[in-house]
Amino acid sequence: MTMGGFAGKVLYVDLTQGKIRQEPLDPVIAQKFIGGLGLTIKLAYDRITPGSYALYPENPIVLGAGPLVGTSLPATSRVYAVTKLPASGTVGWCGGGGGNFGCQLKNAGYDQVVIEGRADRPVFLKIIDDRVEIDDARSLWGSGVEEGCEELWKTVGRPAGVLSIGPAGENLVSFSMAYIDRLSTLGRGGFGAVMGSKNLKGIIVKGNGGIRVADRKGYKDLSETLFQRIRDYPYLKEWQDLGLLKSLPLVPVEVYENIKKRRIACVSCPIGDKDVVEIPDGKLKGLIVCSTSAANLLTPMIYGFQDYREAVRCIAILDELGLDMFEFFGVMGFAKSLCDQGIISKDRIETEIRLDSLSSLETWAKKISLREGLGGVLADGFKGILKEFGEEVKRYAPPVVKGLIPYVGPKAPLAWSLFGTMELGQVLDPRGPHVGASGSPTYFAKRPLDVFPRHLDRMGVPQEAIERILLGLGTEKQQLKVGRLLKYSHSWFSILGSLGICARAQINRFYNASLCAELYEAVTGIETDLEGLRERVERVWTLLRMANVREGFTRKDDALPEKWFEEPGFQDYLTGKPAIRQDLEQMIEDYYDEWGWDPKTGIPTEEVLKKLGLT
Amino acid sequence: MEKFTIRVNPGSCTGCLLCQLACSEHYTGSFNPSAARVQVDVSGIDCSIRFTEECNGCGVCVDYCFYEALRKEAVG
Ligand code: SF4
Ligand code: SF4
Ligand code: SF4
């Protein structure tokens, strides 16, 4: 059977042996797991050796782009990677706005890429249609993300998609990331280090094969309606102008307007939110920075930076090194309190740690990325610090979940105290605190409860489940079951991710689950209805759970950090009353129960595994 | 609009390639940016937009540009 949408092949790369082979995509498995994120989870599940270590050669990196990637459907650019991550040791998804990478990969003929082993020298993978090479990257080793990406582009010319790492990934920093086209971040939890452990500096891909859809007429009708809805959206211009700053106003609009140079969009995105900024004045005048978002560039303001220009420079440095900014600030904050307590002695600190100082952070970011002195300890994140200074220093640490800091919370960088799916998801996402799967697909902060049913229906939540999520709607005793709702955040996210649609709020609002089923059918030719899509997505997320259960992770690892219950703590989403442990534990049980997993252990039941064909 | 010419404004181009996707599908039946009759070069700080000799000015690509980097301008 020829399916539309899919490119049709899987690329296998063994870096140890230097061997490359291609295999046709198995259509039966593709249908069962949708594609994209779902198929990537399936392939990773099949290839991961249980009990292996994230930075060992046998840990595979599985990359994938969904069947809609490469078409003109709005914002169908997403690229996913699934691997075992060093920060948590869990099998996690990493995903990013795919820039050119997803579209080029599909055009080169591949839906998935599986990379295993470890090269004996720094290499990069060059994919031009059928021509795939493992090339020497010794001259690129040590280069920053942007510099390395530009060099890779030079090897094949643009347009081409690049996935690459900086010095932090090369030196196995546990909070290093990879970058797509030098600006989309991929891999909170140490994905950069997984690439680094394989001596893999980057992947460059260029393709000319084209992507066909199965039902051109059906596709045209559906896509035209979708595009028209976007054209008619009253806030389109505002989103295009402000990007993430629309929902996260970190600086006055005038400041942003002053530095904004141009927008960059991932392929097929009509509401692009990537930024090119230029500092217009001051000591940093003329500095041009490309970033996943100006909101990111301004994040240091949250930590006390006074001058936005220095904030931009600070994040540009972290991006160049390939460091996760939230984790970097979290680790530095922890290290600073240990200095203040005298636990880290003065002789280990040549440069004073200051979270509001560009020069201090620049020094430390480099020390961490190159593992110099104390930087080598900090490079291993919280685990590294506890190992060096003893478990008892934990009391000075911020809340930690699965080795990372939850960055949304009452005292977290993104200060927020209502406890909804985004907050709970920081504990229940297999890779630890990340809000991608539980935030924007669902989030409607502080919206009144009566808008929920419509929204949930759009996400594909069955009516009977809506009744379990919203109790006594409209009465004084109305309740929102956050744990049950979170299942559907993750399902909706997995639908979008498996198809290849960006999950960001400004994008996913134009899609709904039934439309996704129709689009999947029109593009691939695989008969699908909403019910069919729901079942596949249950299979996808349950298999991800099983990939972690197989590693020994269960309920005990989905642990709520003690510090969440200190003052000021979270508040109940509806009533604003303090969120107490018992209630939050109940949400975790509800979440498992809604999936059909054992509420006490978090392990999928035999019955569910059987139903989903996962036994 | 009966007759139009296509105006380009590279300054507002985002490199989204919707124009190339639309053109290639329209004329080749497959989404293939490299086969499009409009080519956007995103390698500089600003984009540049070029039409190939095969371009017939049909305007399909313009309808997919959400950033006003391509516009139709009425003639006559
Ligand atoms: S919203 Fe941002 S991340 Fe998503 S597709 Fe558009 S440009 Fe890429
Ligand atoms: S005007 Fe028509 S032929 Fe020319 S690039 Fe645009 S879509 Fe293609
Ligand atoms: S010209 Fe318009 S459609 Fe084409 S890449 Fe630029 S912004 Fe996108």
XYZ file of C-alpha atoms in Angstrom, chain A residues 10-598:
589
model
C 13.533 4.768 8.070
C 17.239 5.550 8.198
C 19.449 3.502 10.529
C 22.880 4.828 11.411
C 25.404 2.878 13.439
C 28.132 5.312 14.417
C 30.371 2.637 15.968
C 30.537 0.584 12.803
C 30.141 3.527 10.477
C 27.253 1.700 8.802
C 24.146 3.188 7.272
C 21.080 1.406 5.993
C 17.566 2.327 4.931
C 14.447 0.308 5.449
C 10.936 0.853 4.195
C 8.577 2.202 6.832
C 6.347 -0.587 8.091
C 2.845 0.610 7.145
C 1.095 -1.539 9.740
C 3.156 -0.129 12.579
C 2.883 3.387 11.163
C -0.899 3.130 11.238
C -0.953 1.762 14.756
C 1.206 4.571 16.140
C 0.039 7.404 13.839
C 3.527 8.628 12.891
C 5.788 11.413 14.219
C 5.953 11.368 18.000
C 3.958 8.145 18.263
C 6.092 6.199 15.846
C 9.239 7.648 17.373
C 8.178 6.327 20.787
C 7.477 2.924 19.257
C 10.853 2.706 17.513
C 12.666 3.883 20.647
C 10.812 1.296 22.723
C 11.948 -1.417 20.348
C 15.580 -0.259 20.223
C 16.310 0.748 23.833
C 18.109 -1.877 25.904
C 16.393 -1.767 29.309
C 18.763 -0.801 32.085
C 21.301 0.822 29.790
C 22.712 4.202 30.619
C 21.705 7.378 28.783
C 25.234 8.263 27.731
C 26.289 4.772 26.689
C 26.644 4.043 22.984
C 23.740 1.599 22.952
C 21.236 4.282 23.920
C 19.539 5.045 20.597
C 18.445 8.450 19.434
C 15.241 8.092 17.453
C 14.143 11.132 15.472
C 10.872 11.507 13.655
C 8.582 13.884 11.811
C 4.877 13.151 11.392
C 2.927 12.470 8.198
C 1.696 16.063 7.944
C 5.226 17.480 8.089
C 6.266 18.780 4.705
C 2.712 19.600 3.636
C 1.366 23.142 3.597
C -0.934 22.602 6.576
C -0.362 25.381 9.088
C 2.609 24.889 11.420
C 3.184 21.238 10.560
C 6.874 21.421 11.257
C 7.433 19.467 14.428
C 10.375 17.177 14.938
C 10.604 14.761 17.856
C 13.412 12.809 19.402
C 12.987 9.991 21.887
C 15.880 8.620 23.888
C 16.956 7.923 27.428
C 17.816 11.276 28.997
C 20.726 11.766 31.370
C 19.119 14.205 33.832
C 16.337 11.818 34.803
C 17.412 8.468 33.387
C 13.892 8.219 31.979
C 12.884 7.608 28.397
C 11.596 10.980 27.311
C 10.337 12.849 24.331
C 12.129 15.952 23.132
C 10.433 18.120 20.588
C 10.944 21.325 18.802
C 9.555 23.645 16.223
C 11.168 21.873 13.334
C 12.442 24.902 11.408
C 13.530 23.494 8.064
C 14.643 20.179 9.517
C 11.363 18.255 9.452
C 10.389 19.348 5.953
C 13.847 18.619 4.548
C 14.043 15.233 6.274
C 10.723 14.198 4.784
C 11.730 15.485 1.363
C 14.932 13.466 1.633
C 12.705 10.413 2.004
C 12.760 9.642 5.725
C 10.071 9.652 8.382
C 12.414 8.462 11.111
C 16.126 8.264 11.811
C 17.631 5.857 14.330
C 21.153 6.657 15.498
C 23.099 4.204 17.615
C 26.663 3.613 18.748
C 29.475 6.061 19.192
C 31.815 7.418 16.546
C 35.535 7.185 17.302
C 35.970 10.879 16.462
C 33.667 13.897 16.192
C 31.370 13.461 13.217
C 28.293 14.926 11.605
C 25.672 13.140 9.614
C 25.019 14.482 6.136
C 21.789 13.441 4.455
C 21.048 14.556 0.909
C 18.201 12.434 -0.379
C 19.629 8.919 -0.785
C 23.181 10.015 -0.181
C 23.946 9.639 3.501
C 27.431 10.100 4.905
C 29.108 10.176 8.272
C 31.573 13.037 7.900
C 34.463 14.235 9.994
C 33.531 17.066 12.378
C 36.825 17.537 14.184
C 37.147 21.074 12.885
C 33.656 21.881 14.200
C 34.123 20.368 17.658
C 34.148 23.133 20.233
C 32.222 25.568 18.052
C 29.149 27.329 19.361
C 25.670 26.366 18.183
C 25.259 29.201 15.685
C 28.799 28.987 14.388
C 28.582 25.198 13.994
C 25.207 25.434 12.294
C 26.476 28.032 9.819
C 29.460 25.814 9.030
C 27.182 22.841 8.446
C 24.984 24.906 6.154
C 28.078 25.772 4.135
C 28.710 22.078 3.426
C 25.511 21.613 1.400
C 24.138 25.115 0.881
C 20.759 26.361 1.990
C 17.921 25.566 2.289
C 18.826 22.678 4.564
C 17.787 21.646 8.053
C 20.324 21.344 10.842
C 20.157 19.702 14.258
C 23.317 20.393 16.238
C 24.907 20.852 19.632
C 27.356 23.261 21.245
C 30.244 22.747 23.678
C 27.853 21.889 26.542
C 26.504 18.878 24.670
C 29.987 17.841 23.588
C 31.099 17.855 27.215
C 28.048 15.902 28.382
C 26.512 18.629 30.533
C 23.349 17.130 31.992
C 21.306 20.167 31.012
C 22.621 20.650 27.507
C 20.256 20.856 24.578
C 20.341 20.438 20.826
C 19.139 23.124 18.442
C 17.284 22.994 15.164
C 18.473 25.542 12.603
C 20.398 27.130 15.510
C 17.242 28.415 17.186
C 14.610 25.845 18.133
C 15.610 24.143 21.340
C 15.273 20.403 21.573
C 15.873 18.398 24.640
C 15.462 19.709 28.158
C 16.843 16.852 30.217
C 20.168 16.571 28.446
C 19.473 15.591 24.852
C 22.553 17.593 23.831
C 24.690 15.317 25.999
C 23.221 12.211 24.367
C 24.372 13.527 20.993
C 27.710 14.504 22.533
C 28.173 11.016 23.973
C 27.953 9.677 20.442
C 30.521 12.193 19.212
C 27.757 13.500 16.986
C 28.081 17.248 16.473
C 25.112 17.542 14.210
C 22.910 16.356 11.399
C 22.329 18.280 8.206
C 19.588 17.274 5.820
C 18.407 18.397 2.426
C 15.781 16.711 0.302
C 14.168 17.037 -3.090
C 11.755 14.134 -3.206
C 8.462 15.888 -2.463
C 5.551 14.776 -0.305
C 2.260 13.694 -1.847
C -1.074 13.576 -0.130
C -3.485 10.706 -0.745
C -6.636 12.726 -1.353
C -5.746 16.037 -3.006
C -9.289 17.311 -3.202
C -10.129 16.451 0.398
C -6.867 17.998 1.489
C -7.552 21.190 -0.402
C -11.005 21.644 1.085
C -9.844 21.008 4.636
C -6.728 23.121 4.390
C -8.503 26.025 2.719
C -11.066 26.172 5.548
C -8.286 26.031 8.093
C -6.267 28.803 6.442
C -9.359 30.954 6.125
C -10.016 30.598 9.852
C -6.502 31.805 10.526
C -6.897 34.741 8.113
C -10.092 35.717 9.908
C -8.629 35.417 13.405
C -8.877 38.871 14.967
C -5.633 38.513 16.937
C -3.563 37.174 14.045
C -1.582 40.368 13.575
C -0.991 40.759 17.293
C 0.373 37.212 17.606
C 2.543 37.709 14.556
C 3.843 40.974 15.970
C 4.414 39.947 19.566
C 4.926 36.176 19.492
C 5.317 34.660 22.936
C 5.500 38.110 24.474
C 1.772 38.285 23.890
C 1.234 35.683 26.603
C 4.382 36.457 28.592
C 4.864 40.244 28.628
C 8.368 40.378 30.100
C 9.178 43.849 28.814
C 7.109 46.771 27.538
C 6.101 46.434 23.899
C 8.113 49.571 23.025
C 11.326 47.908 24.160
C 10.571 44.861 22.079
C 9.668 46.941 19.035
C 12.977 48.687 19.456
C 15.065 45.527 19.191
C 12.904 43.468 16.853
C 14.495 43.004 13.487
C 12.645 40.192 11.829
C 10.518 37.151 12.502
C 11.502 33.631 11.585
C 8.874 30.954 11.125
C 9.256 27.212 10.983
C 8.318 25.810 7.582
C 4.553 26.175 6.974
C 3.873 28.325 10.029
C 1.620 31.328 9.417
C 2.113 32.658 12.965
C 5.861 32.377 13.334
C 7.251 33.342 16.706
C 11.013 33.003 16.354
C 12.933 36.239 16.599
C 15.897 38.015 15.149
C 16.715 40.979 17.361
C 19.335 43.681 17.176
C 20.528 45.783 20.101
C 20.140 49.383 18.953
C 22.254 51.222 21.512
C 24.558 51.015 24.485
C 27.709 48.942 24.854
C 26.173 45.994 23.014
C 24.991 48.097 20.068
C 24.822 46.111 16.845
C 24.582 42.692 18.492
C 22.270 40.534 16.364
C 20.741 37.454 17.934
C 18.439 34.761 16.509
C 16.343 33.041 19.107
C 13.446 30.716 19.619
C 11.698 33.710 21.143
C 12.405 37.211 22.403
C 10.617 36.049 25.564
C 13.515 33.647 26.130
C 16.048 36.352 25.450
C 14.507 38.490 28.140
C 14.157 35.749 30.757
C 17.202 36.933 32.764
C 15.082 39.955 33.741
C 13.123 37.533 35.940
C 16.353 36.758 37.782
C 17.183 40.384 38.400
C 18.923 41.647 35.262
C 18.242 45.376 35.009
C 19.378 45.985 31.455
C 17.453 44.093 28.801
C 20.444 44.356 26.461
C 22.543 42.355 28.857
C 19.703 39.863 29.263
C 19.716 39.299 25.498
C 23.477 38.828 25.494
C 23.279 36.405 28.413
C 20.799 34.102 26.680
C 22.732 34.395 23.432
C 25.767 33.040 25.312
C 23.764 30.168 26.829
C 22.325 29.327 23.394
C 25.750 29.437 21.800
C 27.050 26.988 24.410
C 23.875 24.919 24.173
C 22.680 25.199 27.777
C 19.101 24.958 29.029
C 18.504 28.422 30.490
C 16.039 27.473 33.235
C 18.273 24.709 34.500
C 21.355 26.901 34.277
C 19.753 29.597 36.397
C 18.399 26.958 38.807
C 21.798 25.321 39.242
C 23.534 28.681 39.614
C 20.961 29.784 42.190
C 21.549 26.597 44.178
C 25.322 27.014 43.935
C 25.005 30.604 45.097
C 23.107 29.601 48.231
C 25.780 27.017 48.986
C 28.408 29.755 48.669
C 26.387 32.007 50.968
C 26.233 29.172 53.497
C 29.971 28.662 53.234
C 29.407 25.102 51.997
C 31.184 25.883 48.770
C 34.438 27.334 50.038
C 35.725 30.645 48.698
C 38.796 29.085 47.127
C 36.587 27.176 44.681
C 34.929 30.346 43.485
C 37.256 32.503 41.433
C 34.318 34.475 40.127
C 31.535 35.453 42.477
C 28.204 33.895 41.464
C 25.652 36.604 40.774
C 22.383 35.811 39.047
C 21.973 39.415 37.940
C 25.404 39.860 36.427
C 26.264 39.196 32.823
C 29.989 38.848 33.381
C 29.568 36.432 36.292
C 27.123 34.232 34.396
C 29.187 34.304 31.232
C 32.180 33.016 33.158
C 30.175 30.272 34.830
C 28.348 29.218 31.686
C 31.721 28.655 30.040
C 33.179 26.851 33.053
C 30.186 24.520 33.092
C 30.232 23.888 29.366
C 33.952 23.155 29.399
C 33.800 21.417 32.790
C 36.462 23.633 34.315
C 36.979 23.508 38.079
C 33.715 23.759 40.007
C 32.002 24.063 36.624
C 32.597 20.327 36.207
C 30.497 19.667 39.311
C 27.732 22.065 38.297
C 27.686 20.486 34.830
C 26.082 17.409 36.366
C 23.212 19.518 37.656
C 21.543 18.882 41.001
C 22.739 15.312 41.094
C 26.311 16.493 40.648
C 26.034 19.057 43.417
C 24.535 16.572 45.871
C 27.217 14.054 45.014
C 29.953 16.570 45.700
C 28.558 18.302 48.763
C 26.361 15.610 50.303
C 22.639 14.893 50.393
C 22.227 17.205 53.386
C 22.670 20.305 51.191
C 19.321 19.426 49.618
C 17.581 21.825 51.960
C 19.149 24.749 50.089
C 18.011 23.409 46.728
C 14.953 24.596 44.852
C 12.220 21.989 44.286
C 13.552 19.207 42.060
C 11.561 16.687 40.024
C 13.327 13.878 38.178
C 16.633 15.735 38.413
C 15.328 19.038 37.000
C 13.694 22.117 38.431
C 10.008 22.648 37.749
C 10.086 26.087 36.204
C 6.474 26.914 36.860
C 5.449 27.368 40.474
C 4.849 29.879 43.241
C 8.578 30.463 43.728
C 9.705 29.279 40.310
C 11.057 31.488 37.524
C 7.664 31.529 35.872
C 5.867 32.530 39.036
C 2.434 31.035 39.025
C 0.487 29.590 41.877
C -2.740 28.038 40.565
C -2.385 24.292 40.259
C -3.599 23.120 36.867
C -2.449 20.639 34.243
C 0.701 22.572 33.395
C 1.819 22.364 37.021
C 0.892 18.720 37.588
C 2.404 17.804 34.243
C 5.805 18.826 35.536
C 5.678 15.720 37.725
C 3.839 13.375 35.384
C 5.667 13.987 32.144
C 8.039 11.017 31.899
C 11.044 13.226 31.318
C 10.309 15.521 34.243
C 9.414 19.174 34.409
C 8.581 20.472 31.008
C 5.358 22.230 30.200
C 5.133 21.448 26.492
C 2.817 18.467 26.779
C 0.657 19.687 29.627
C 0.653 23.435 29.187
C -0.265 25.126 25.964
C -2.256 22.228 24.513
C -4.722 22.657 27.355
C -3.950 25.763 29.190
C -6.474 28.431 29.757
C -5.284 30.092 32.873
C -7.985 31.618 35.000
C -10.654 31.156 32.360
C -14.099 30.509 33.814
C -15.100 26.872 34.022
C -18.027 27.201 31.638
C -15.686 27.595 28.646
C -14.063 24.250 29.453
C -16.581 21.849 27.872
C -16.207 23.407 24.444
C -12.475 23.475 24.736
C -12.318 19.870 25.941
C -14.531 18.781 23.106
C -12.087 20.427 20.705
C -9.240 18.429 22.267
C -11.182 15.255 21.573
C -12.196 14.449 25.149
C -15.155 12.040 25.071
C -18.373 13.352 26.627
C -18.364 10.803 29.442
C -14.851 11.884 30.376
C -15.859 15.548 30.372
C -18.403 14.594 33.008
C -15.638 13.061 35.116
C -13.423 16.127 34.703
C -16.008 18.794 35.452
C -18.204 17.946 38.400
C -21.303 19.925 39.321
C -20.608 22.506 36.634
C -22.467 25.750 37.338
C -23.233 24.838 40.943
C -21.535 26.159 44.029
C -19.781 22.858 44.499
C -18.299 22.666 41.026
C -14.980 20.874 40.756
C -12.229 20.526 38.194
C -10.433 17.191 38.254
C -6.980 18.290 37.178
C -5.498 14.780 37.204
C -8.183 13.435 34.877
C -7.899 16.453 32.617
C -4.141 15.980 32.341
C -4.643 12.672 30.580
C -6.340 14.568 27.791
C -3.678 17.282 27.682
C -1.188 14.524 27.035
C -3.487 12.838 24.500
C -4.093 16.051 22.605
C -0.409 16.831 22.658
C 0.327 13.332 21.331
C -2.203 13.695 18.529
C -0.618 16.962 17.460
C 2.909 15.623 17.868
C 2.237 12.401 16.053
C 0.744 14.251 13.111
C 3.503 16.870 13.226
C 1.477 19.931 14.225
C 3.032 22.530 16.523
C 1.384 22.400 19.956
C 1.848 26.066 20.804
C -1.301 27.826 21.959
C -1.533 30.210 19.026
C -1.398 27.254 16.620
C -3.303 24.416 18.221
C -6.301 26.678 18.802
C -7.141 26.357 15.094
C -7.147 22.590 15.145
C -9.498 20.155 16.794
C -9.266 16.408 17.253
C -11.959 15.534 14.693
C -10.287 17.754 12.139
C -6.995 16.005 12.933
C -8.613 12.657 12.132
C -9.916 14.055 8.837
C -6.555 15.570 7.948
C -4.764 12.328 8.783
C -7.113 10.440 6.508
C -6.857 12.943 3.654
C -3.073 13.112 3.840
C -2.234 9.447 4.426
C -5.245 7.696 2.937
C -5.549 5.633 6.129
C -9.155 5.458 7.155
C -9.453 7.153 10.540
C -12.156 8.579 12.716
C -11.889 10.377 16.021
C -12.370 7.155 17.939
C -9.557 5.545 15.949
C -7.248 8.449 16.631
C -8.034 8.302 20.351
C -7.216 4.632 20.522
C -3.908 5.084 18.743
C -2.926 7.896 21.027
C -3.723 5.787 24.109
C -1.351 3.230 22.656
C 1.338 5.852 22.092
C 1.345 7.381 25.574
C 0.860 4.050 27.322
C 3.852 2.649 25.459
C 5.925 5.626 26.613
C 4.826 4.786 30.146
C 5.822 1.158 29.583
C 9.226 2.234 28.287
C 9.758 3.792 31.704
C 8.100 1.060 33.742
C 10.535 -1.306 32.060
C 13.361 0.818 33.482
C 11.897 0.473 36.973
C 10.122 3.835 37.149
C 6.754 3.755 38.868
C 4.579 5.935 41.031
C 7.380 6.556 43.543
C 9.286 8.411 40.814
C 6.347 10.670 39.989
C 7.055 12.316 43.326
C 5.764 15.707 44.367
C 8.652 17.810 45.673
C 8.421 18.502 49.412
C 9.162 22.170 48.780
C 5.887 22.613 46.918
C 4.185 22.413 50.295
C 6.161 25.174 51.955
C 4.816 28.718 52.080
C 3.882 30.157 49.631
C 2.645 27.001 47.976
C 0.327 26.267 45.082
C -3.370 27.073 45.250
C -6.344 25.058 44.139
C -7.177 26.028 40.550
C -10.778 26.912 41.323
C -11.031 27.911 44.951
C -7.615 29.474 45.464
C -7.270 27.530 48.737
C -3.807 26.120 49.526
C -3.173 22.964 47.502
C -2.450 20.257 50.054
C -0.415 17.113 49.454
C -3.341 14.754 49.816
C -5.239 16.518 47.023
C -2.257 16.500 44.711
C -1.576 12.820 45.383
C -5.190 12.150 44.516
C -4.703 13.973 41.206
C -1.832 11.632 40.376
C -4.053 8.628 41.083
C -6.842 10.151 39.002
C -4.425 10.648 36.139
C -3.327 7.010 36.192
C -6.880 5.828 36.590
C -8.083 7.863 33.623
C -5.486 6.095 31.450
C -6.424 2.696 32.856
C -3.135 2.394 34.727
C -3.003 1.034 38.262
